[in-house]
Every structure is written in C-alpha cells, then in structure tokens.
Tab-separated table of C-alpha atoms in Angstrom:
chain	number	residue	atom	x	y	z
A	1	MET	CA	-38.937	1.009	-97.254
A	2	SER	CA	-38.594	0.010	-100.820
A	3	LYS	CA	-36.423	-3.213	-101.580
A	4	TRP	CA	-34.213	-0.297	-103.508
A	5	TYR	CA	-33.551	0.897	-99.811
A	6	ILE	CA	-33.072	-2.340	-98.248
A	7	ASP	CA	-30.604	-3.628	-101.079
A	8	LYS	CA	-28.413	-0.677	-100.479
A	9	ILE	CA	-27.922	-0.700	-97.385
A	10	LYS	CA	-27.689	-4.709	-97.053
A	11	ALA	CA	-24.508	-4.425	-99.303
A	12	ALA	CA	-22.991	-1.553	-97.769
A	13	ALA	CA	-23.858	-1.535	-94.092
A	14	PRO	CA	-25.988	-4.635	-92.973
A	15	GLU	CA	-25.337	-4.088	-89.441
A	16	LEU	CA	-27.927	-1.331	-89.629
A	17	PHE	CA	-30.453	-3.873	-89.671
A	18	ASP	CA	-29.656	-5.167	-86.538
A	19	GLY	CA	-29.177	-1.306	-84.506
A	20	ASN	CA	-31.566	0.602	-82.975
A	21	THR	CA	-32.272	4.145	-83.637
A	22	ALA	CA	-29.041	5.169	-81.201
A	23	ASP	CA	-27.107	2.715	-83.394
A	24	ILE	CA	-28.484	4.211	-86.805
A	25	MET	CA	-27.717	7.675	-85.763
A	26	ASP	CA	-24.338	6.580	-84.681
A	27	TRP	CA	-23.350	5.526	-88.043
A	28	ILE	CA	-25.024	8.662	-89.941
A	29	ASP	CA	-22.770	10.467	-87.367
A	30	ASN	CA	-19.554	8.542	-88.885
A	31	ALA	CA	-20.292	9.056	-92.692
A	32	PHE	CA	-20.585	12.557	-91.843
A	33	ALA	CA	-17.086	12.508	-90.127
A	34	MET	CA	-15.865	10.312	-92.540
A	35	TYR	CA	-16.662	12.652	-95.707
A	36	ALA	CA	-16.248	15.612	-93.738
A	37	GLU	CA	-13.415	17.324	-96.211
A	38	ASP	CA	-15.210	16.364	-99.353
A	39	GLU	CA	-17.911	19.504	-99.529
A	40	ASP	CA	-19.249	18.641	-102.490
A	41	THR	CA	-20.167	14.910	-101.069
A	42	ALA	CA	-21.040	16.991	-97.486
A	43	ALA	CA	-23.793	19.097	-99.268
A	44	LYS	CA	-25.147	16.617	-100.669
A	45	MET	CA	-25.286	14.260	-97.446
A	46	ASP	CA	-26.674	17.427	-96.244
A	47	ASP	CA	-29.224	17.932	-99.233
A	48	ALA	CA	-30.456	14.135	-98.784
A	49	ILE	CA	-30.996	14.299	-95.076
A	50	ARG	CA	-32.947	17.276	-95.565
A	51	GLU	CA	-34.847	16.438	-97.902
A	52	GLN	CA	-36.008	13.387	-96.029
A	53	GLU	CA	-36.854	15.850	-93.040
A	54	GLU	CA	-39.703	17.457	-95.240
A	55	TYR	CA	-40.587	14.047	-96.639
A	56	TYR	CA	-41.570	12.519	-93.290
A	57	GLY	CA	-41.895	16.417	-91.423
A	58	VAL	CA	-39.694	15.417	-88.343
A	59	GLU	CA	-36.522	16.611	-87.777
A	60	ILE	CA	-33.356	13.890	-87.887
A	61	ASP	CA	-33.699	13.513	-84.039
A	62	TYR	CA	-37.080	12.480	-83.621
A	63	MET	CA	-37.536	9.530	-86.783
A	64	SER	CA	-38.222	6.221	-86.022
A	65	ARG	CA	-35.998	3.845	-87.085
A	66	ASN	CA	-37.480	3.060	-90.147
A	67	GLN	CA	-37.453	6.711	-91.348
A	68	LEU	CA	-33.473	6.786	-90.142
A	69	LEU	CA	-32.797	2.884	-92.074
A	70	THR	CA	-34.252	5.284	-95.307
A	71	VAL	CA	-31.582	8.164	-94.221
A	72	ALA	CA	-28.998	6.023	-94.402
A	73	ALA	CA	-29.779	4.428	-97.088
A	74	LYS	CA	-30.175	7.889	-98.948
A	75	LEU	CA	-26.417	8.720	-97.926
A	76	ILE	CA	-25.229	5.561	-99.525
A	77	ASP	CA	-26.614	6.129	-102.529
A	78	VAL	CA	-24.772	10.024	-101.983
A	79	THR	CA	-21.562	8.615	-101.455
A	80	ASP	CA	-21.579	5.682	-103.741
A	81	THR	CA	-19.952	7.163	-106.416
C-alpha cells in the first residue's frame, strides 16, 4: 500500500489500522449506508470497489486486510469532496 493511501486513512479513519478484516468490512458497509441517498457518490463508491476487485482478481468478501485497507482508502478519496 502506498504512502498516499496510508495518509488518506490516517486522516479520515485511523481506527482502521487497528481493525481486522471484519472491522474494515463494517466500516465499508457503514460508508455505503452514509452515502446511500447520494446516487452519484454511491455510484463512484461502487466503481471504486469494482476497480479494486478487478485489480486484485478477487471479490471484496474474500480480500485480505491490506487489500480492504486499499479499498477503504479509495472510498475515502471518492467521498472526500
């Protein structure tokens, strides 16, 4: 994971570094719930996850902790407007 992603997580959700995969998945689910009514942002979030699934070659439910941290950083970037 690049420093850019680490900095994004440290600024917006530093607790993710102490979490396990379930904690990170809960955070991702909560992010989607928070932006559910904003169709544009929700679509960007879906695209970010799909992009990461294609990059890693695995569905989000089967990603490692570090892969999920990358997904979280991408979601932070998409929602940080």
